[in-house]
Coordinates of C-alpha atoms in Angstrom, one line a residue:
M1 CA 136.8 113.8 191.5
W2 CA 138.3 111.7 194.3
V3 CA 140.2 112.2 197.5
N4 CA 142.3 109.9 199.7
C5 CA 140.3 108.5 202.6
I6 CA 141.2 107.7 206.2
Q7 CA 141.1 103.9 205.8
C8 CA 143.6 103.9 202.9
R9 CA 146.8 102.3 204.0
E10 CA 148.8 102.9 200.8
C11 CA 147.9 106.6 200.6
P12 CA 150.8 109.1 201.1
K13 CA 150.7 111.3 204.2
T14 CA 153.3 113.8 203.1
S15 CA 154.9 115.1 199.9
S16 CA 158.6 115.6 199.3
L17 CA 157.7 119.1 198.3
G18 CA 157.1 119.8 202.0
I19 CA 153.3 119.8 201.7
D20 CA 151.2 118.0 204.4
L21 CA 148.5 115.8 203.0
T22 CA 145.2 115.0 204.9
L23 CA 142.9 112.0 204.5
Y24 CA 139.2 112.6 204.3
N25 CA 137.2 111.0 207.2
I26 CA 133.5 110.7 206.5
N27 CA 132.9 109.9 210.2
E28 CA 134.1 113.4 211.1
S29 CA 131.7 115.0 208.7
D30 CA 128.2 116.0 209.7
T31 CA 127.1 116.2 206.1
G32 CA 129.0 113.2 204.5
K33 CA 126.9 110.2 203.3
L34 CA 127.7 107.0 201.5
V35 CA 126.2 106.7 198.0
P36 CA 124.2 103.4 197.8
C37 CA 124.8 101.1 194.8
D38 CA 121.1 101.3 193.8
Q39 CA 121.2 105.1 193.4
E40 CA 120.7 106.7 189.9
F41 CA 124.3 108.1 190.1
C42 CA 125.7 104.6 190.5
Y43 CA 123.6 103.3 187.5
E44 CA 125.0 106.1 185.3
I45 CA 128.6 105.5 186.3
N46 CA 128.4 101.8 185.7
G47 CA 126.2 101.9 182.6
G48 CA 123.3 100.1 184.4
P49 CA 122.5 98.2 187.6
L50 CA 125.5 96.9 189.5
P51 CA 125.6 93.1 189.6
G52 CA 125.4 91.8 193.2
C53 CA 124.1 95.1 194.5
T54 CA 122.2 94.7 197.8
A55 CA 120.6 97.0 200.4
N56 CA 123.1 99.2 202.2
M57 CA 126.0 98.4 199.8
S58 CA 127.9 101.4 198.7
C59 CA 128.7 102.3 195.1
P60 CA 132.3 101.4 194.2
Y61 CA 134.6 103.2 191.8
L62 CA 137.9 102.3 189.9
E63 CA 139.9 104.7 187.9
I64 CA 143.0 103.6 185.9
Y65 CA 145.2 106.3 184.4
G66 CA 147.5 106.2 181.3
D67 CA 150.7 105.8 183.3
G68 CA 149.3 102.6 185.0
S69 CA 148.5 104.3 188.3
S70 CA 145.0 103.5 189.7
T71 CA 142.6 104.5 192.5
A72 CA 139.8 102.5 193.9
G73 CA 137.2 103.0 196.6
Y74 CA 133.6 104.0 196.9
F75 CA 131.4 107.1 196.3
V76 CA 130.4 109.5 199.0
K77 CA 128.3 112.7 198.9
D78 CA 129.4 115.7 201.0
V79 CA 129.4 119.5 201.0
V80 CA 132.3 121.1 199.1
Q81 CA 133.4 124.6 200.2
Y82 CA 134.5 127.1 197.6
A83 CA 135.1 130.9 197.3
R84 CA 132.5 133.1 195.5
V85 CA 133.8 136.4 194.1
S86 CA 132.1 139.3 195.9
G87 CA 134.4 142.1 194.8
D88 CA 137.8 142.9 193.4
L89 CA 140.2 140.3 194.9
I90 CA 137.5 139.6 197.6
T91 CA 135.6 136.4 198.0
T92 CA 132.9 135.0 200.3
A93 CA 132.3 131.4 201.4
A94 CA 129.9 129.3 199.3
N95 CA 129.2 125.6 199.1
G96 CA 127.5 122.8 197.1
S97 CA 126.8 119.1 197.5
V98 CA 129.0 116.9 195.3
I99 CA 129.4 113.2 194.9
F100 CA 133.1 112.1 194.8
G101 CA 135.3 109.1 195.2
C102 CA 136.6 108.1 198.6
G103 CA 140.0 106.5 197.8
A104 CA 140.7 103.3 199.8
R105 CA 143.4 101.8 197.6
Q106 CA 146.0 103.5 195.4
S107 CA 148.7 102.1 193.2
G108 CA 151.6 103.4 191.1
D109 CA 152.7 107.0 191.6
L110 CA 149.4 107.7 193.5
G111 CA 150.6 105.6 196.4
S112 CA 154.1 107.1 196.7
S113 CA 155.3 110.0 198.9
N114 CA 157.5 111.7 196.4
E115 CA 157.0 115.1 194.8
E116 CA 154.0 113.7 192.9
A117 CA 152.1 112.8 196.1
L118 CA 148.6 114.4 196.3
D119 CA 145.3 114.4 198.2
G120 CA 143.2 113.6 195.2
I121 CA 142.2 114.8 191.8
L122 CA 139.7 117.5 191.0
G123 CA 137.5 116.1 188.2
F124 CA 136.5 118.9 185.7
G125 CA 135.8 116.7 182.7
K126 CA 132.8 116.8 180.4
S127 CA 130.8 113.9 182.0
N128 CA 127.8 114.4 184.2
S129 CA 129.7 113.0 187.2
S130 CA 132.4 115.7 187.1
M131 CA 132.4 118.4 189.8
I132 CA 131.7 121.2 187.4
S133 CA 128.7 119.3 185.9
Q134 CA 127.3 118.5 189.4
L135 CA 127.5 122.1 190.5
A136 CA 126.0 123.3 187.2
V137 CA 123.0 121.0 187.6
T138 CA 122.1 122.7 190.9
G139 CA 122.2 126.1 189.2
K140 CA 125.1 127.3 191.4
V141 CA 127.5 127.8 188.5
K142 CA 127.7 127.9 184.7
K143 CA 129.7 125.1 182.9
I144 CA 132.5 127.5 182.2
F145 CA 135.9 127.5 183.9
A146 CA 139.5 128.6 183.2
H147 CA 143.0 127.9 184.5
C148 CA 146.3 129.8 184.1
L149 CA 149.3 127.7 185.1
D150 CA 152.4 129.7 186.0
G151 CA 155.3 127.7 184.6
T152 CA 157.8 130.2 186.0
N153 CA 156.9 130.8 189.6
G154 CA 154.5 127.9 190.2
G155 CA 150.8 128.4 191.2
G156 CA 148.4 130.3 189.1
I157 CA 144.7 130.9 188.7
F158 CA 141.7 128.6 188.6
V159 CA 138.1 130.0 188.3
I160 CA 134.6 128.9 187.5
G161 CA 132.8 131.5 185.4
H162 CA 132.9 133.8 182.4
V163 CA 136.4 135.4 182.0
V164 CA 136.0 138.8 180.3
Q165 CA 139.6 139.9 180.5
P166 CA 141.9 138.8 178.9
K167 CA 140.1 138.2 175.7
V168 CA 140.4 134.6 174.4
N169 CA 140.2 133.2 170.9
M170 CA 138.0 130.1 170.9
T171 CA 138.0 126.9 168.8
P172 CA 135.1 124.4 168.8
L173 CA 135.2 121.1 170.7
I174 CA 134.7 118.0 168.6
P175 CA 131.3 116.5 169.4
N176 CA 130.8 113.1 170.9
Q177 CA 134.3 112.8 172.4
P178 CA 134.8 112.0 176.1
H179 CA 137.7 114.4 176.4
Y180 CA 138.4 118.0 175.4
N181 CA 139.2 117.3 171.8
V182 CA 139.8 120.0 169.2
N183 CA 140.7 120.0 165.5
M184 CA 144.4 120.6 165.1
T185 CA 145.3 121.5 161.5
A186 CA 149.0 122.2 161.3
V187 CA 152.4 122.3 163.1
Q188 CA 154.8 125.1 162.4
V189 CA 158.5 125.1 163.5
G190 CA 159.9 128.6 163.3
H191 CA 158.7 129.9 159.9
D192 CA 158.3 126.4 158.3
F193 CA 155.2 124.2 158.3
L194 CA 155.7 120.5 158.7
S195 CA 154.5 118.5 155.7
L196 CA 151.9 116.2 157.3
P197 CA 149.0 113.9 156.1
T198 CA 145.5 115.4 156.6
D199 CA 144.4 112.6 158.9
V200 CA 147.5 112.5 161.1
F201 CA 145.6 113.8 164.2
E202 CA 143.0 111.1 164.0
A203 CA 143.8 107.8 165.7
G204 CA 141.1 105.1 165.5
D205 CA 137.9 106.4 167.1
R206 CA 139.8 109.4 168.6
K207 CA 139.4 112.6 166.7
G208 CA 141.6 115.6 167.0
A209 CA 144.0 116.7 169.7
I210 CA 143.2 116.3 173.4
I211 CA 143.7 119.2 175.7
D212 CA 144.6 117.8 179.1
S213 CA 145.9 119.8 182.1
G214 CA 146.3 116.5 184.0
T215 CA 149.2 115.5 181.6
T216 CA 152.6 117.1 182.2
L217 CA 154.3 116.9 178.8
A218 CA 152.9 116.8 175.2
Y219 CA 152.5 113.6 173.1
L220 CA 152.4 113.7 169.3
P221 CA 152.0 110.9 166.6
E222 CA 155.2 109.5 165.4
M223 CA 154.9 111.0 162.0
V224 CA 154.7 114.5 163.6
Y225 CA 157.1 113.9 166.5
K226 CA 160.1 112.8 164.3
P227 CA 160.2 115.7 161.8
L228 CA 159.4 118.1 164.7
V229 CA 162.4 117.0 166.9
S230 CA 164.6 116.7 163.8
K231 CA 163.8 120.3 162.9
I232 CA 164.5 121.5 166.5
I233 CA 167.8 119.8 166.8
S234 CA 168.9 120.9 163.3
Q235 CA 169.1 124.5 164.6
Q236 CA 172.3 123.5 166.4
P237 CA 174.3 121.1 164.3
D238 CA 177.0 120.6 166.9
L239 CA 174.7 119.3 169.6
K240 CA 175.6 115.9 171.1
V241 CA 172.2 114.3 171.6
H242 CA 171.6 111.6 174.3
T243 CA 168.6 109.4 175.0
V244 CA 167.9 109.4 178.8
R245 CA 165.9 106.7 180.4
D246 CA 165.0 105.4 177.0
E247 CA 162.4 108.1 176.4
Y248 CA 163.9 111.7 176.7
T249 CA 165.9 113.3 173.9
C250 CA 168.5 115.5 175.8
F251 CA 171.6 117.5 175.2
Q252 CA 174.0 120.0 176.8
Y253 CA 173.5 123.7 175.9
S254 CA 174.7 126.7 177.8
E255 CA 173.4 129.6 175.6
S256 CA 169.9 131.3 175.5
L257 CA 167.3 128.7 174.7
D258 CA 164.9 131.1 173.0
D259 CA 167.7 132.5 170.8
G260 CA 169.1 129.1 169.9
F261 CA 165.9 127.1 169.1
P262 CA 162.7 127.8 167.2
N263 CA 159.2 128.4 168.5
V264 CA 156.7 125.7 167.8
T265 CA 153.2 127.0 166.8
L266 CA 150.2 124.6 166.7
H267 CA 147.3 125.6 164.5
F268 CA 143.6 124.8 165.1
E269 CA 140.2 125.3 163.6
N270 CA 138.9 129.0 163.5
S271 CA 142.5 130.2 162.9
V272 CA 143.4 129.7 166.5
T273 CA 147.1 129.2 167.3
L274 CA 149.1 128.1 170.3
K275 CA 152.7 129.2 170.4
V276 CA 155.2 127.2 172.5
Y277 CA 158.6 128.8 173.2
P278 CA 161.9 126.8 173.6
H279 CA 162.1 127.7 177.3
E280 CA 158.7 126.0 177.7
Y281 CA 159.2 122.8 175.6
L282 CA 162.8 122.2 176.9
F283 CA 163.2 121.2 180.5
P284 CA 166.3 120.7 182.7
F285 CA 167.2 117.1 183.7
E286 CA 170.4 115.8 185.3
G287 CA 172.5 118.7 183.9
L288 CA 171.0 118.4 180.4
W289 CA 168.2 120.1 178.5
C290 CA 165.5 117.6 177.4
I291 CA 162.8 118.0 174.8
G292 CA 159.3 117.8 176.3
W293 CA 157.6 116.7 173.1
Q294 CA 157.1 112.9 173.3
N295 CA 156.4 110.2 170.7
S296 CA 153.0 108.8 171.3
G297 CA 153.8 106.1 168.7
M298 CA 155.9 104.5 171.5
Q299 CA 153.0 104.5 174.0
S300 CA 150.8 101.7 175.0
R301 CA 148.0 100.6 172.7
D302 CA 145.2 102.9 174.1
R303 CA 147.5 106.0 173.7
R304 CA 149.4 105.0 170.6
N305 CA 149.7 107.9 168.1
M306 CA 147.2 110.1 169.9
T307 CA 147.8 113.9 170.2
L308 CA 147.8 114.8 173.8
L309 CA 148.6 118.3 174.8
G310 CA 149.5 118.8 178.5
D311 CA 151.0 121.5 180.7
L312 CA 154.1 121.7 178.5
V313 CA 151.9 123.8 176.1
L314 CA 149.2 125.0 178.4
S315 CA 151.4 126.8 181.0
N316 CA 151.7 130.6 180.9
K317 CA 148.4 130.8 179.1
L318 CA 144.9 131.5 180.2
V319 CA 142.9 128.5 179.0
L320 CA 139.1 128.9 179.0
Y321 CA 136.7 125.9 178.8
D322 CA 133.2 126.9 177.7
L323 CA 131.0 123.8 177.9
E324 CA 127.8 126.0 177.5
N325 CA 128.9 126.7 173.9
Q326 CA 131.1 123.7 173.4
T327 CA 134.3 125.7 172.8
I328 CA 137.7 126.0 174.3
G329 CA 140.4 128.7 173.8
W330 CA 143.5 130.3 175.2
T331 CA 145.8 133.3 175.1
E332 CA 149.3 134.0 176.4
Y333 CA 149.1 135.5 179.8
N334 CA 151.1 136.4 183.0
C335 CA 149.6 133.8 185.4
S336 CA 151.0 135.6 188.4
S337 CA 148.7 138.6 187.7
S338 CA 144.9 138.8 187.9
I339 CA 142.0 138.3 185.5
E340 CA 138.5 139.7 185.3
V341 CA 135.4 137.5 185.8
Q342 CA 131.8 138.4 185.3
D343 CA 129.2 137.6 188.1
E344 CA 126.5 135.6 186.3
R345 CA 123.8 136.9 188.8
T346 CA 124.5 140.6 188.7
G347 CA 126.6 141.1 185.6
T348 CA 129.3 143.0 187.5
V349 CA 132.9 142.3 186.7
H350 CA 135.5 141.6 189.4
L351 CA 139.3 140.9 189.6
V352 CA 140.4 137.4 190.6
G353 CA 144.1 137.1 191.6
S354 CA 146.6 134.3 191.4
H355 CA 147.6 131.9 194.2
Y356 CA 150.9 130.2 195.2
I357 CA 151.5 127.4 197.7
N358 CA 154.8 126.9 199.4
S359 CA 153.5 124.8 202.3
A360 CA 150.1 123.3 203.0
R361 CA 150.5 124.4 206.6
S362 CA 149.5 127.9 205.5
L363 CA 146.2 126.7 204.1
N364 CA 143.1 127.2 206.3
V365 CA 141.2 124.3 204.7
Q366 CA 140.4 120.7 205.9
W367 CA 142.0 119.2 202.8
A368 CA 143.7 120.6 199.7
I369 CA 143.6 119.0 196.4
L370 CA 146.9 119.4 194.6
L371 CA 147.8 118.7 191.0
L372 CA 151.2 117.9 189.6
L373 CA 152.0 120.7 187.2
L374 CA 154.8 121.5 184.9
L375 CA 158.2 121.4 186.7
L376 CA 156.5 120.2 189.8
S377 CA 154.8 123.5 190.6
T378 CA 151.6 123.4 192.6
L379 CA 148.4 125.3 192.2
L380 CA 145.8 126.3 194.8
L381 CA 142.5 125.5 193.2
S382 CA 140.2 128.3 194.4
L383 CA 136.8 127.7 192.9
V384 CA 135.2 131.0 191.8
C385 CA 131.9 131.6 190.2

């Protein structure tokens, strides 16, 4: 997890979505403290003692993302506020101390003021340094969380805790992988299965498919991507296909997407399936419809031929991450509705509703962390346990 900090000159102050962004200022916090470079946390992040570390020197961080964007700064520790469920659609204030990055320099899209501008990134990965792991160590929460991204209206649901309704079919996480990797077994287009090699979803040391809510589209190995796109386009022989910006396969089409193109169903271990409808994998761009499936064979070396499933396939589904049992699962769901979450302390079950942001001026928080979601929708991350 990291946020933009007051001394950052490249950090955006506003978003073209009309959302005001706020820079974190440790000097205005009564509880904020710098994390020294000789602290255990810094050793773990850097894989050992930091060369040149001296007394009173802070612990630095550098994060480089797949699109070339980067963030750099230093670690701080402060109290993070979140909402604890206390009744149906009712929450009370709660908090926990978390170490996070204080961004001093940003590059690429992270330094721009366009629709992708954000305050920071909420890290909910598997590592011990993620926010969910830090809160779990203190006993405040279980390492279980869920999101439901509303691809139609924007916004959605984000909760920490055991979701009891809707019911979710789970598939095991692949052990010893840094990301949320799962065993993908087949790809079905309409009623037909693609004929694929058994090891197609393994690229080098990477095993299986990565589930990543921080990625907008979905990336497939070239030997999956080509027959998949060919099968989709073959449903409409008269389409005039264009390549836009050297990466998007696009065409004009004025009829019903769901009637004119096939569903794509991804199959996983434990007979778990994930169905993606045409109105989800096709997106509008410059008067055309473009296919959201991307060819990872054309990506840079570290992402070549990997299977990376982003919000293109995750939207309009309740996705549950259960790190306690090392499983992940999903089910189709109306993300503008509510879900039921169990209180770990009392065993009682409460309703948790969805959120929608149309302007940050309506938020009564010091800083909001926003994620770029499918079709530029934004989600208020209300942490619930």
